[in-house]
Coordinates of C-alpha atoms in Angstrom, one line a residue:
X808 CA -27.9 -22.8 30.6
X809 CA -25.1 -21.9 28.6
X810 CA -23.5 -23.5 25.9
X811 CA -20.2 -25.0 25.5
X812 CA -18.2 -24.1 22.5
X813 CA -16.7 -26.6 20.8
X814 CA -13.4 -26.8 20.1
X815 CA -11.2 -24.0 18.2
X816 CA -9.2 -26.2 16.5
X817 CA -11.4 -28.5 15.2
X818 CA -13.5 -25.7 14.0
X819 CA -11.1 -24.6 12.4
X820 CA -10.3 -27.9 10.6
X821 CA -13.7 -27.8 9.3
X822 CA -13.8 -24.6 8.4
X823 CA -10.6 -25.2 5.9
X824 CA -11.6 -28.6 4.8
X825 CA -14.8 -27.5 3.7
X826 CA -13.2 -24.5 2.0
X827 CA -10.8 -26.9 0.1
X828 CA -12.7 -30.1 -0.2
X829 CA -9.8 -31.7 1.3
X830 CA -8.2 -32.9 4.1
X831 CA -4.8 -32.6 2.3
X832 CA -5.3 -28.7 1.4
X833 CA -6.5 -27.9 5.2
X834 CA -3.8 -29.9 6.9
X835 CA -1.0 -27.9 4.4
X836 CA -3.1 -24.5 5.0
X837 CA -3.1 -25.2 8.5
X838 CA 0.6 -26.9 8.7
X839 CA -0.7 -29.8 10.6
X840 CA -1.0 -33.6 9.4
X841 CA -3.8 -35.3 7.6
X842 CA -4.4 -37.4 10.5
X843 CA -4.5 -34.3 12.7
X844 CA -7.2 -32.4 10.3
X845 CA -9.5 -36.2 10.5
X846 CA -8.9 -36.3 14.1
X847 CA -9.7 -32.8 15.0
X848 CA -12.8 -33.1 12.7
X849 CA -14.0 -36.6 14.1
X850 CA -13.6 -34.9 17.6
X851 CA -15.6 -31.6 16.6
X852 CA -18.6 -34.0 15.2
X853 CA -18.7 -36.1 18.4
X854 CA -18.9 -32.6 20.1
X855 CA -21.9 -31.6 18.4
X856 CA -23.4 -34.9 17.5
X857 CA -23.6 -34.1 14.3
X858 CA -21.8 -35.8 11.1
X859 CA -20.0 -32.8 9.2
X860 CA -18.5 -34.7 6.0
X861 CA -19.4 -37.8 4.3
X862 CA -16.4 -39.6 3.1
X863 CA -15.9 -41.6 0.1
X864 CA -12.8 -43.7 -1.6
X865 CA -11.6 -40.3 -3.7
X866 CA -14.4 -37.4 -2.7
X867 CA -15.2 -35.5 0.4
X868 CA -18.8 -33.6 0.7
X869 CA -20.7 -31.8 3.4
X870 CA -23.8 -33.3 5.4
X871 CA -26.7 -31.1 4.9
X872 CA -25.9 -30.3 8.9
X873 CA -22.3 -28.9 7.9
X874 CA -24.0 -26.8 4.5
X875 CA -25.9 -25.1 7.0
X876 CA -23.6 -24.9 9.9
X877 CA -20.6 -23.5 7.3
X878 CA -21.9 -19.8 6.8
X879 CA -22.1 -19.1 10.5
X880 CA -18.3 -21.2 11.3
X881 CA -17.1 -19.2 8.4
X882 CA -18.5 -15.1 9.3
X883 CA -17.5 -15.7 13.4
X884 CA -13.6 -16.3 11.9
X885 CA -14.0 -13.2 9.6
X886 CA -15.2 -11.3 12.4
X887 CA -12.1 -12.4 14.2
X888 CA -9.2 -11.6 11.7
X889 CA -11.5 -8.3 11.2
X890 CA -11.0 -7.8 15.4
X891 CA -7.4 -9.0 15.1
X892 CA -6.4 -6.7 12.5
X893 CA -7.9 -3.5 13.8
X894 CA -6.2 -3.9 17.3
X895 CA -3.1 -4.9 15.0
X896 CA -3.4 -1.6 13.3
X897 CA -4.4 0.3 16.6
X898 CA -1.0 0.6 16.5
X899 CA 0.0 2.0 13.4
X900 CA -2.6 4.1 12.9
X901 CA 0.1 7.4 14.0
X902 CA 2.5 5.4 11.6
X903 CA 2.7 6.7 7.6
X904 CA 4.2 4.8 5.4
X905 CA 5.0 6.2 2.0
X906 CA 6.9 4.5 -1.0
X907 CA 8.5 7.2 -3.5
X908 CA 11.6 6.9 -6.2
X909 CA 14.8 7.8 -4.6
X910 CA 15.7 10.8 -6.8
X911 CA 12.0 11.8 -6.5
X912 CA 12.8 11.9 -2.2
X913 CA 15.9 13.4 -2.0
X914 CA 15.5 16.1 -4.4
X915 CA 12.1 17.2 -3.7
X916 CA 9.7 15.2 -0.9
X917 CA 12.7 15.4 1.7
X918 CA 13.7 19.0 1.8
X919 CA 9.4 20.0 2.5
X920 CA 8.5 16.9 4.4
X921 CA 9.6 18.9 7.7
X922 CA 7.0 21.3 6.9
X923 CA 4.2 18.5 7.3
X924 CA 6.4 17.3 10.0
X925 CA 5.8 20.3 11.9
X926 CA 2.2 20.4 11.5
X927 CA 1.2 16.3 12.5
X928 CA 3.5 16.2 15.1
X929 CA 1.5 13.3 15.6
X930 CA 2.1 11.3 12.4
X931 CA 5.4 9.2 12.2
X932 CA 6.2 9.2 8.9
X933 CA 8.1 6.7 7.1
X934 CA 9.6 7.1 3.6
X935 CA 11.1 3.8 1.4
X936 CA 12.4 4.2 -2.0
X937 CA 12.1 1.9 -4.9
X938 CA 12.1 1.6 -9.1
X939 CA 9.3 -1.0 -9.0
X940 CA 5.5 -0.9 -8.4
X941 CA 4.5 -0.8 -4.1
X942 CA 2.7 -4.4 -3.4
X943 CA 0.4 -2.0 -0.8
X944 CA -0.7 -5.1 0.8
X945 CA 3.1 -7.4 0.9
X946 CA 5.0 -4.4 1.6
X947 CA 2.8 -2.7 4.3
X948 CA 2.8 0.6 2.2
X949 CA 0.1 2.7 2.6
X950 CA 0.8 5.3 -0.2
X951 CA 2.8 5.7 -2.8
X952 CA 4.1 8.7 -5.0
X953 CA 3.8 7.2 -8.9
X954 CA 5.2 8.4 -11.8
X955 CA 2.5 7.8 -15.2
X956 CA -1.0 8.9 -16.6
X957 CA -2.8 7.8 -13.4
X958 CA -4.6 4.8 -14.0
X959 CA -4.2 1.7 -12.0
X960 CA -6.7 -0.8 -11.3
X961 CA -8.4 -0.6 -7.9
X962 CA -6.1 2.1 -6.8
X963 CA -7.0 5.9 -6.1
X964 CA -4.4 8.1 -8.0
X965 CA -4.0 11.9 -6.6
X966 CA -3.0 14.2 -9.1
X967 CA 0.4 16.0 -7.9
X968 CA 2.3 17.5 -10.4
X969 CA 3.4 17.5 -13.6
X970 CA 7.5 18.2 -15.1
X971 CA 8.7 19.6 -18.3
X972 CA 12.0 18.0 -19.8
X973 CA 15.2 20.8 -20.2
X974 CA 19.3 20.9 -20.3
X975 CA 20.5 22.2 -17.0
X976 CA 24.3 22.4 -15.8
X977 CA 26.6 25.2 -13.4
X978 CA 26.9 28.1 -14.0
X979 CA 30.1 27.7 -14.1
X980 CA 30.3 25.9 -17.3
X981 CA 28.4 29.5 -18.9
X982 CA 31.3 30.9 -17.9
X983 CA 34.0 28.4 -19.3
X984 CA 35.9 28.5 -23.0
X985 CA 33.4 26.4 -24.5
X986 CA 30.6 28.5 -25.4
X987 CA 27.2 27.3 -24.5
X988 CA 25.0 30.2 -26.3
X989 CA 22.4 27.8 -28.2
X990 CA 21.6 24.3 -28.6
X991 CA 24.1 23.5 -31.2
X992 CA 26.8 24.2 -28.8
X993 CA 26.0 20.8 -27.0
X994 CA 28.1 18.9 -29.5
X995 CA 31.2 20.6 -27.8
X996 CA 30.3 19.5 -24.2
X997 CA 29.5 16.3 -21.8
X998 CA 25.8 15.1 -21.8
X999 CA 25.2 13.2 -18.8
X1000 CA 22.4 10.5 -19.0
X1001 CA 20.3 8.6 -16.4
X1002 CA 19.3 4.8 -17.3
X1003 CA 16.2 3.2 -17.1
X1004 CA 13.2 5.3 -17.2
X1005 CA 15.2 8.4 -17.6
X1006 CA 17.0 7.0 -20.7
X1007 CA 15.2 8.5 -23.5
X1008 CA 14.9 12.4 -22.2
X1009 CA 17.7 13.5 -24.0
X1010 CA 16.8 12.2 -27.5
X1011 CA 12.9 13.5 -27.1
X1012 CA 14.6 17.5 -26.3
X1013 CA 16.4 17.4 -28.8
X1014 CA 13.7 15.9 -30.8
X1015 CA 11.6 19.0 -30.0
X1016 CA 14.5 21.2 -30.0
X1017 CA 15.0 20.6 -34.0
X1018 CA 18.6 18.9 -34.0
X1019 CA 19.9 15.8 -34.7
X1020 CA 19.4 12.8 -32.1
X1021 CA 22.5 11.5 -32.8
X1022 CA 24.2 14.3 -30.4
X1023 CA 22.7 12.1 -27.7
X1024 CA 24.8 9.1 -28.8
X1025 CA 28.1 11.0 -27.9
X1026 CA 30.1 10.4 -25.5
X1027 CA 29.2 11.0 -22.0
X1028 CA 28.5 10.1 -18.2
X1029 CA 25.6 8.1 -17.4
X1030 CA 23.9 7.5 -14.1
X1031 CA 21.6 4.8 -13.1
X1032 CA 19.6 7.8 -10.2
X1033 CA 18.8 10.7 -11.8
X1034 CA 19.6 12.4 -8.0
X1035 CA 23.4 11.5 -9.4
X1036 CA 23.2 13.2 -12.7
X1037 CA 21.6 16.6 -11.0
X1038 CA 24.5 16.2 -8.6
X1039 CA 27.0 15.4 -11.2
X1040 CA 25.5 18.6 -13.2
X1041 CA 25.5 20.7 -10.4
X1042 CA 29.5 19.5 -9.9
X1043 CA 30.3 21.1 -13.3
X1044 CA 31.3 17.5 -14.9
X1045 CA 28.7 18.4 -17.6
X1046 CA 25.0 19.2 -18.5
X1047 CA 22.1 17.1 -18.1
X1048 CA 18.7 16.2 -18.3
X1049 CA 16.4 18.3 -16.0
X1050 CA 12.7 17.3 -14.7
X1051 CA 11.1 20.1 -13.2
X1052 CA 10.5 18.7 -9.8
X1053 CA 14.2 17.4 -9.9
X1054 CA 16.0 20.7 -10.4
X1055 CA 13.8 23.8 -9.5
X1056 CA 15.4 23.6 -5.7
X1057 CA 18.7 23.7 -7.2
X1058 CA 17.8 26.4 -9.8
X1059 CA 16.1 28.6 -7.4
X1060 CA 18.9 28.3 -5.0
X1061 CA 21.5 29.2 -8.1
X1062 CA 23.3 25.6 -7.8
X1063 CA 21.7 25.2 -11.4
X1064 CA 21.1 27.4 -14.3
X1065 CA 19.1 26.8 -17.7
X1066 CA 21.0 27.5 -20.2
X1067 CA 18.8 27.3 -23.2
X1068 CA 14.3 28.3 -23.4
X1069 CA 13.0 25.5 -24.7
X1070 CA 11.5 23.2 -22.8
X1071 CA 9.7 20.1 -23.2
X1072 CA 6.6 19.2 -21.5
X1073 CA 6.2 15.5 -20.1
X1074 CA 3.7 13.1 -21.4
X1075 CA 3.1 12.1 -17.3
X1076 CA 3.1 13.2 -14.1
X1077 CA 2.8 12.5 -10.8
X1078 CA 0.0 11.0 -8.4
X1079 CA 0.0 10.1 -4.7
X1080 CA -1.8 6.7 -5.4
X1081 CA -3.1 4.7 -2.7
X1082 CA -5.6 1.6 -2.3
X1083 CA -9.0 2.6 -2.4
X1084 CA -10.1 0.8 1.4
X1085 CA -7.5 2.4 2.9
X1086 CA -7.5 6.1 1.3
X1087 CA -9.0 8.1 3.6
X1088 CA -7.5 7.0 6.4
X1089 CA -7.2 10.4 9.0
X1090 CA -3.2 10.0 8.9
X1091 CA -3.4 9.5 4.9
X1092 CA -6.2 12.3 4.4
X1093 CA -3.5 15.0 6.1
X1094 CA -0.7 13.6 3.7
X1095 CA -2.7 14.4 0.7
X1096 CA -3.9 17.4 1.9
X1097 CA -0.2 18.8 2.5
X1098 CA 1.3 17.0 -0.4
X1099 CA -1.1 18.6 -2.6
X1100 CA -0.7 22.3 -1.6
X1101 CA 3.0 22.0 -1.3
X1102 CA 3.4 20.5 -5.2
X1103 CA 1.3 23.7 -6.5
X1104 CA 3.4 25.8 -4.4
X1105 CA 6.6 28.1 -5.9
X1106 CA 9.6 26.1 -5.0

């Protein structure tokens, strides 16, 4: 003889009002009414002909029927997000999506990623660009390329690549009436500057490079993407900032030239970081692969 389930609903009344000791919490959790929660659970006990809850003036606690009945309720609705969420993801398992900075993208993930492109046809990749830390579980992200020492909690950072900090500009401007033949000839040009996390580059090269900070403080451009200011160097409006992974596209291809030989290495890098349940995912595992080979290669 088989078995008649009880009702869904009011299993899954009891399941919430036991979680929350409360009517109140389940029926908000559950965006129903109080009385719909009571009724759904008074209907579930007369189903199994067992009393669930003993309820007081101010206090709600489980019969030792429900204690016992509760662990089982509680795994079979696991087991059915768990089901839910892997034909949900069935889905997007050809789907990559990976959240990068925007100058970080245009300057040196987009002009490769037709290379991976070509070899995982199968993989639709999807790239979104922001200044703040991914949410990997809000924002449906299932890597992202980080910029910092590689440590975040309950994340798994891939080491990528590290920069050094150096002036860059046209070539033009080398061949100009202001003479650009050593450092102290900055004072007679434009510095351009990138805010935020960029902000500080200038005053650390020059730091290392043995002159006065305050030649940062003159007049100039500044930028809020450091994409801009490579653009706005590579436009001849005046010499900026370079991070390696920014500029070597533009240096190799002669857009860019380095006008001076001191550089100065970066106290960071960057990691392909990812959450640790989800991080060797097949579609993820290629990503890291190619990412990795393609940041040690020569530009």
């Amino acid at each position: 003889m088989t078995s008649r389930l009880p009702s869904l609903n009011g299993l899954r009344a009891f399941e919430a009002a036991a979680r929350h000791m409360s009517f109140t919490l389940a029926a908000s959790e559950l965006n129903v009414t109080q009385t719909a929660i009571s009724h759904q659970i008074r209907r579930l006990e007369e189903e199994l002909g067992v009393r669930l809850f003993i309820r007081q003036n101010r206090s709600l606690s489980l019969t030792p029927e429900a204690t016992e009945y509760l662990p089982g309720v509680r795994a079979a609705f696991n087991d059915l997000r768990l089901a839910a969420d892997r034909l949900l993801r069935r889905d997007d398992d050809h789907v990559l999506t990976v959240s990068t900075l925007a100058s970080l993208a245009a300057k040196w993930l987009l002009p490769r990623l037709s290379a991976f492109q070509e070899a995982h046809s199968g993989i639709d990749v999807r790239i979104t660009t922001s200044t703040s830390l991914v949410d990997f579980q809000r924002d449906k992200v299932d890597a992202a390329i980080r910029y910092g020492r590689g440590q975040w909690a309950g994340l798994r950072a891939d080491w990528l690549m590290a920069d050094e900090l150096f002036p860059v500009c046209s070539p033009s401007l080398l061949q100009g009436t202001k003479p650009l033949k050593c450092p102290e000839d900055l004072r007679d040009h434009t510095l351009l500057h990138t805010s935020n996390a960029n902000s500080d580059d200038w005053r650390l090269w020059l730091t290392a490079a043995g002159l006065p900070t305050d030649i940062s403080k003159q007049p100039g451009v500044t930028f809020d993407l450091l994409f801009v200011t490579i653009q706005a160097a590579i436009d001849g409006i005046g010499i900026a900032m370079g991070r390696t992974s920014y500029v070597q596209d533009d240096i190799a291809k002669g857009r860019l030239v380095v006008p001076f030989k001191i550089a100065l290495p970066a106290d960071a890098g960057f990691y392909l970081v990812s959450p640790q349940g989800r991080a060797d995912t097949p579609k993820l595992s290629a990503f890291r692969s190619w990412l990795g080979t393609t940041a040690h290669a020569a530009p």
